[in-house]
PDB file of C-alpha atoms in Angstrom:
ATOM      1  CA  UNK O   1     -16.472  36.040  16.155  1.00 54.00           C
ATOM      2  CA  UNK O   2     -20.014  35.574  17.061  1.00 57.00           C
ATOM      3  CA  UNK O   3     -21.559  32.244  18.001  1.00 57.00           C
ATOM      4  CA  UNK O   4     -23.210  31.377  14.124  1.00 53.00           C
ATOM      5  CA  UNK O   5     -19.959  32.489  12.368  1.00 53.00           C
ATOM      6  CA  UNK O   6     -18.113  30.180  14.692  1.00 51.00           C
ATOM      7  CA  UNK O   7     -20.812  27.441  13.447  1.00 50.00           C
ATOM      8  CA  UNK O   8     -20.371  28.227  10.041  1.00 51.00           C
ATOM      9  CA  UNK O   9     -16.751  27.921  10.191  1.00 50.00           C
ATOM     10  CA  UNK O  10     -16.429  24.200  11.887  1.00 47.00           C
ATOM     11  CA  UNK O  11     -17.360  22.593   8.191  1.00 51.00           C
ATOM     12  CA  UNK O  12     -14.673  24.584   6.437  1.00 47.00           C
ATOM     13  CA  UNK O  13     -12.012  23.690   8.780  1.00 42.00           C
ATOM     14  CA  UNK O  14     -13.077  19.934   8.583  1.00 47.00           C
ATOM     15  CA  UNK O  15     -13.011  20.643   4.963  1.00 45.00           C
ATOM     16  CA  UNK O  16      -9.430  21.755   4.851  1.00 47.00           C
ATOM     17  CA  UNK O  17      -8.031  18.722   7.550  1.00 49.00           C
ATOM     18  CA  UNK O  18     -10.355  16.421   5.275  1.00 51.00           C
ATOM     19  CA  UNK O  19      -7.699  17.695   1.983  1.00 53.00           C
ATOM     20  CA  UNK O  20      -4.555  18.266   4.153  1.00 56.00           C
ATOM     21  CA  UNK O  21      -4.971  14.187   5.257  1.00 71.00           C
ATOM     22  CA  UNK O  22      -5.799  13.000   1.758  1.00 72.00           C
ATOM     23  CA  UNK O  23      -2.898  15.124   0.498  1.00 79.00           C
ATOM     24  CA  UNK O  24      -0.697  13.460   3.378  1.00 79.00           C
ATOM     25  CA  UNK O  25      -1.915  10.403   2.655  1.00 80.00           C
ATOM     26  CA  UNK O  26      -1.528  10.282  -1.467  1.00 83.00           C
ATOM     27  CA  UNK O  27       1.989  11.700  -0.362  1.00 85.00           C
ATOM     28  CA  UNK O  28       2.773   8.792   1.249  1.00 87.00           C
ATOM     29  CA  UNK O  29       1.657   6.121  -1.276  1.00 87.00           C
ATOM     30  CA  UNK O  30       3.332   7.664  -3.518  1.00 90.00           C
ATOM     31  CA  UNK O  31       6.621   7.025  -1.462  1.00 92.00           C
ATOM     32  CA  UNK O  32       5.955   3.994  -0.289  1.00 93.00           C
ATOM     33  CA  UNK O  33       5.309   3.049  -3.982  1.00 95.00           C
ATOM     34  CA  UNK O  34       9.163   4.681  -5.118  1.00 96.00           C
ATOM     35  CA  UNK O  35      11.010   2.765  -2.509  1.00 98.00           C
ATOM     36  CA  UNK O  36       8.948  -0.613  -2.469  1.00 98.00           C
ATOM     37  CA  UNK O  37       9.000  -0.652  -6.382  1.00 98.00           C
ATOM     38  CA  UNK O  38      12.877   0.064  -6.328  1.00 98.00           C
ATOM     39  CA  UNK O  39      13.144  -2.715  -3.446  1.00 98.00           C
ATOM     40  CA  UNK O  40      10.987  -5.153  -5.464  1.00 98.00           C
ATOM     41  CA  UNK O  41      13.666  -4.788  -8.288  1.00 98.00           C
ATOM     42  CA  UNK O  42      16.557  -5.966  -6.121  1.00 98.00           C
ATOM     43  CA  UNK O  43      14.491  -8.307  -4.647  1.00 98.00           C
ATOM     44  CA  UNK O  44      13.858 -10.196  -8.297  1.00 98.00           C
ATOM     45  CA  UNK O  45      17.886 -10.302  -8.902  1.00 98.00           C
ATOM     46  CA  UNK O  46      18.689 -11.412  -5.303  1.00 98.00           C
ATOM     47  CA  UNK O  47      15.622 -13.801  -4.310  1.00 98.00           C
ATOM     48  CA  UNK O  48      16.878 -17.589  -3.792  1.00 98.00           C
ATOM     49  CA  UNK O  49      14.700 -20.436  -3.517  1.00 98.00           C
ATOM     50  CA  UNK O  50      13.538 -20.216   0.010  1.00 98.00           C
ATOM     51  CA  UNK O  51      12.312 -16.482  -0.681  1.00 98.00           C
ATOM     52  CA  UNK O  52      10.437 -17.456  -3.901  1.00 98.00           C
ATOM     53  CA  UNK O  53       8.794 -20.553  -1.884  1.00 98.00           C
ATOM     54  CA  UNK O  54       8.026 -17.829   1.011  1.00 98.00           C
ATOM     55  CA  UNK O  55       6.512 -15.510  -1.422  1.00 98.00           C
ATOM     56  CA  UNK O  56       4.272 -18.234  -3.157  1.00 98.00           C
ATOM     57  CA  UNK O  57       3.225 -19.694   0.135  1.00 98.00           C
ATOM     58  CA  UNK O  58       1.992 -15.931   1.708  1.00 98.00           C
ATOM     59  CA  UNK O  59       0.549 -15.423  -1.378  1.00 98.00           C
ATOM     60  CA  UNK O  60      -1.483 -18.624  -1.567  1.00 98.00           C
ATOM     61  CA  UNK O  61      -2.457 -18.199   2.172  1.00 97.00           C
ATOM     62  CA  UNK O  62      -3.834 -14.558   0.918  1.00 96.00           C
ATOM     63  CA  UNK O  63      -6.137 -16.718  -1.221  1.00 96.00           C
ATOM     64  CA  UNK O  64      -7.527 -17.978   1.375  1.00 96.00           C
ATOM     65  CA  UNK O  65      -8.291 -15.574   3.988  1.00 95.00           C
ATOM     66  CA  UNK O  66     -10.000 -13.137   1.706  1.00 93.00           C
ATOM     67  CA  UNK O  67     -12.963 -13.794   3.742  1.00 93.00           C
ATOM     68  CA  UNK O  68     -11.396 -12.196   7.161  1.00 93.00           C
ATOM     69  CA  UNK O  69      -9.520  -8.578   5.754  1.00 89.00           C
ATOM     70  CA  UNK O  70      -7.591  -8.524   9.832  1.00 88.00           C
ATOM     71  CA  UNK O  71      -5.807 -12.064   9.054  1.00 93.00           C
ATOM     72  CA  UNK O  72      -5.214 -11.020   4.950  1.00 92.00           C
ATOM     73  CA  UNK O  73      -3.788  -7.684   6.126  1.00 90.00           C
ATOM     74  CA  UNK O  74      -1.082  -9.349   8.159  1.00 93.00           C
ATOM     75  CA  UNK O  75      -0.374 -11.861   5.410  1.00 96.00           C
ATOM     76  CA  UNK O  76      -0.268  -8.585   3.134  1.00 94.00           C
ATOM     77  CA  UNK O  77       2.059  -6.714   5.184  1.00 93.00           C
ATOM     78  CA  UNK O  78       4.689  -9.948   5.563  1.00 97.00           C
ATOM     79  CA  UNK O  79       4.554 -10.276   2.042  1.00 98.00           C
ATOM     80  CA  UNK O  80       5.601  -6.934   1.437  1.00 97.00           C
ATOM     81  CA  UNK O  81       8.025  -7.173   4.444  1.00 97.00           C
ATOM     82  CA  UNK O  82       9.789 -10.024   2.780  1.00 98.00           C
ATOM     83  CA  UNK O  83      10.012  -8.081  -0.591  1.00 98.00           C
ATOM     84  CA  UNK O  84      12.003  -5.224   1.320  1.00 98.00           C
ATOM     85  CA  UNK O  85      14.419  -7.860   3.533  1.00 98.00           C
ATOM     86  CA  UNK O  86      15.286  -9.814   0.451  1.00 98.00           C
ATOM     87  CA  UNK O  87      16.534  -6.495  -0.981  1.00 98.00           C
ATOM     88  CA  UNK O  88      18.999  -5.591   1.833  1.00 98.00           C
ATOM     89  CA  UNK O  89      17.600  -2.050   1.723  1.00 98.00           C
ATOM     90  CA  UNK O  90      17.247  -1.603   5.697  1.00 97.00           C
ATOM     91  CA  UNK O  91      16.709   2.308   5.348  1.00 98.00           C
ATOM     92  CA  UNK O  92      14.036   2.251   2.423  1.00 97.00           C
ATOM     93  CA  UNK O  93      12.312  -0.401   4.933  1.00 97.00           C
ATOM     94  CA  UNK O  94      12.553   1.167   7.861  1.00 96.00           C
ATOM     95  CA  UNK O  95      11.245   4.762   5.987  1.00 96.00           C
ATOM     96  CA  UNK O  96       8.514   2.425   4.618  1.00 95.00           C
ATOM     97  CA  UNK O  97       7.925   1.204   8.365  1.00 93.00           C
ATOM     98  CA  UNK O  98       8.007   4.499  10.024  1.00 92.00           C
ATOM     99  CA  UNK O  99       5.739   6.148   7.316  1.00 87.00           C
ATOM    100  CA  UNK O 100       3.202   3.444   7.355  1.00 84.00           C
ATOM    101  CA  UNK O 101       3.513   3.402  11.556  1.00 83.00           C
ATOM    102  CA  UNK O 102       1.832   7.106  10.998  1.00 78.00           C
ATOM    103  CA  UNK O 103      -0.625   6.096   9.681  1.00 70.00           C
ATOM    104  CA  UNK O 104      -1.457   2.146   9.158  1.00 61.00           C
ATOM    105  CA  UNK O 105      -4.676   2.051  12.087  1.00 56.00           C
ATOM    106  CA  UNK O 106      -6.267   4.991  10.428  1.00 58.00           C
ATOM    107  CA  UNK O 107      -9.622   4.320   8.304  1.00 51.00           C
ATOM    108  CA  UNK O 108      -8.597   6.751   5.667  1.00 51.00           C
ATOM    109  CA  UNK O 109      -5.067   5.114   5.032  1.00 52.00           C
ATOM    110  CA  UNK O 110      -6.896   1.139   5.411  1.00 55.00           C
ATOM    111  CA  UNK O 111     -10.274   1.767   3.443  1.00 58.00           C
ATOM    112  CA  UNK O 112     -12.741  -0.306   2.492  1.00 64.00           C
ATOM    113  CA  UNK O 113     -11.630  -4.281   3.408  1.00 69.00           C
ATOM    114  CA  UNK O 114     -14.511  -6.314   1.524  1.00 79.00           C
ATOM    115  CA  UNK O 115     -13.768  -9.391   0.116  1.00 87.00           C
ATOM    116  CA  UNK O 116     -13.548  -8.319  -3.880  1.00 86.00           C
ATOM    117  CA  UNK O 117     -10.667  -5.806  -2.837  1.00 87.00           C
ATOM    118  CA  UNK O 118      -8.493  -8.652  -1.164  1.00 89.00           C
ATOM    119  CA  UNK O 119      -9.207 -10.563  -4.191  1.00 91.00           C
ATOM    120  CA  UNK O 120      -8.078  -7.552  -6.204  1.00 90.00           C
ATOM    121  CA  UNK O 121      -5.616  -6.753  -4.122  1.00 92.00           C
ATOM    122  CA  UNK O 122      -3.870 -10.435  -4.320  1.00 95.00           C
ATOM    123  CA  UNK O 123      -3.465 -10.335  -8.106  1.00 96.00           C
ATOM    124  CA  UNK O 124      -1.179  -7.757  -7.738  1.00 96.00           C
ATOM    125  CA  UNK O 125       0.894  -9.819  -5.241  1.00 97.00           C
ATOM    126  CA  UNK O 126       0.481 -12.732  -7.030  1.00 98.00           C
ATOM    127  CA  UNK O 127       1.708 -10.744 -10.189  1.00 98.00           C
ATOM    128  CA  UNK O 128       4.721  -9.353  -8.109  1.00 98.00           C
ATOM    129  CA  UNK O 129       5.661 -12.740  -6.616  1.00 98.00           C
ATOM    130  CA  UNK O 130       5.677 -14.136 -10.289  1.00 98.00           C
ATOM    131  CA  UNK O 131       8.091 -11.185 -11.338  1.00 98.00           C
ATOM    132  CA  UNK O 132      10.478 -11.894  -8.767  1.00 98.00           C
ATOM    133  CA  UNK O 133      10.165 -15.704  -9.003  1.00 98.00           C
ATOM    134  CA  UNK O 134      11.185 -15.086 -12.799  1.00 98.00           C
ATOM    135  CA  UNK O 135      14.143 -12.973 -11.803  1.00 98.00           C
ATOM    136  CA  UNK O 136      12.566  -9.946 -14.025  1.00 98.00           C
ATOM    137  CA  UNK O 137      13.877  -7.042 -11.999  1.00 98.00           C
ATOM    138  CA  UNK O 138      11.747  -4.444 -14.339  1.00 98.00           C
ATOM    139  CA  UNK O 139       8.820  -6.505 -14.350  1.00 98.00           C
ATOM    140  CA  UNK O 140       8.994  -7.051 -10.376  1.00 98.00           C
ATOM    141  CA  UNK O 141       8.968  -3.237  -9.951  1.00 98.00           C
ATOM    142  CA  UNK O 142       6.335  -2.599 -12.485  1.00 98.00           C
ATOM    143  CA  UNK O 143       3.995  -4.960 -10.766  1.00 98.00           C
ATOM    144  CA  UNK O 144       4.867  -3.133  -7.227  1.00 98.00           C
ATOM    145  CA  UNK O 145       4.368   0.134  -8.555  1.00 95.00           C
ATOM    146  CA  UNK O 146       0.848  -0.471 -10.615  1.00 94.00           C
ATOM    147  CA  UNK O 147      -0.505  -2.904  -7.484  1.00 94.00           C
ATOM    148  CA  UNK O 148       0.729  -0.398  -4.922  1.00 93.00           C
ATOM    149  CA  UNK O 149      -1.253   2.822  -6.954  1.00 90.00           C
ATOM    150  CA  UNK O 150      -4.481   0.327  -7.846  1.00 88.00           C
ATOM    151  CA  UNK O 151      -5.164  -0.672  -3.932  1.00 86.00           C
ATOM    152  CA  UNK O 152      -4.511   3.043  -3.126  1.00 83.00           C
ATOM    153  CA  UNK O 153      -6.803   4.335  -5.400  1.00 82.00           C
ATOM    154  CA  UNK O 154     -10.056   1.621  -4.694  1.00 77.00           C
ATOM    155  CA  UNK O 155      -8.827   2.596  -0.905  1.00 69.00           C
ATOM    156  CA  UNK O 156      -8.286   6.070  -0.152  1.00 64.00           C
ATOM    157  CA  UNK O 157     -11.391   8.655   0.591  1.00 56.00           C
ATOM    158  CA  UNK O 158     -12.228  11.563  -0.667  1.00 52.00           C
ATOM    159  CA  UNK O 159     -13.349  12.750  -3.915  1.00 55.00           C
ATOM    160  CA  UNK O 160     -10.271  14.965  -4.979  1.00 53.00           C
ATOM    161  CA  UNK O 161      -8.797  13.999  -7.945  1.00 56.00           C
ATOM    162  CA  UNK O 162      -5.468  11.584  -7.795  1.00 59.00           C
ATOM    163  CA  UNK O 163      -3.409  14.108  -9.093  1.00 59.00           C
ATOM    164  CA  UNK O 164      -0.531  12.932  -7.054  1.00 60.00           C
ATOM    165  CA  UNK O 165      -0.385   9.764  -7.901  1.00 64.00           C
ATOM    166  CA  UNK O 166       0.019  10.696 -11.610  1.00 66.00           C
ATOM    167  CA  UNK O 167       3.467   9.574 -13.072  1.00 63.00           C
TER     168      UNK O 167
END
């Protein structure tokens, strides 16, 4: 392989990691969305008093730091934390844990972090909380599985089509 073939090849391979990542990455969601969805279920039968107050409180405090995405994120990832220990599910958490551990630092997997998509992104954890405060196991999944798909799809780079996602 000459030097300008060699060239010519480096945006092709890019290319190709670029579409193996995204696939990776839409592969995951899509996971993460089965298990958490499933977890937010039993979450909404077995939450008690202290979980719905925990739930309304991170999601209030999400409110309020949608001004500083580092501080949100944490609040974002004990809210869904809380979701999976309420369910007693430890290996759908700790599959949720380990996937997201792959991959939770990366730009592709975090996105964009400007202030409309926290706001966006806490109506569907405000919607979720609600759910579960209700006790509406159905509902409480539903919300998990549409606010799960909607932050993944303002998020995630690239320009192939979601096909994955589709359900």
């Amino acid at each position: 392989m000459n030097e300008l073939t060699k060239y010519r090849a480096i945006p092709a391979l890019t290319h190709a990691s670029a579409m193996l990542s995204q696939r990776r990455d839409d592969d995951l969601v899509v996971t993460r969305r089965v298990l958490e969805s499933d977890m937010a279920n039993v979450a909404a039968r077995l939450a008690g008093p202290d979980t719905v107050d925990q739930l309304r409180a991170l999601v209030d405090r999400m409110d309020e730091l949608v001004d500083d995405p580092v501080t949100y994120a944490e609040s974002d990832r004990a809210f869904h934390d809380t979701i999976m220990q309420t369910s007693g599910n430890r290996i759908a958490r700790g599959v949720v844990r380990a996937l997201e551990s792959q991959v939770f630092n990366t730009a592709r997997y975090m996105g964009r972090t400007e202030r409309a998509l926290c706001v966006a992104s806490n109506l569907g954890h405000r919607r979720i909380y609600e759910r579960i405060a209700a006790h509406d196991p159905d509902g409480a999944a539903e919300a998990m599985f549409n606010h799960i798909t909607e932050a993944w799809i303002v998020r995630r780079s690239g320009t192939a089509d979601p096909v994955r996602l589709r359900r």
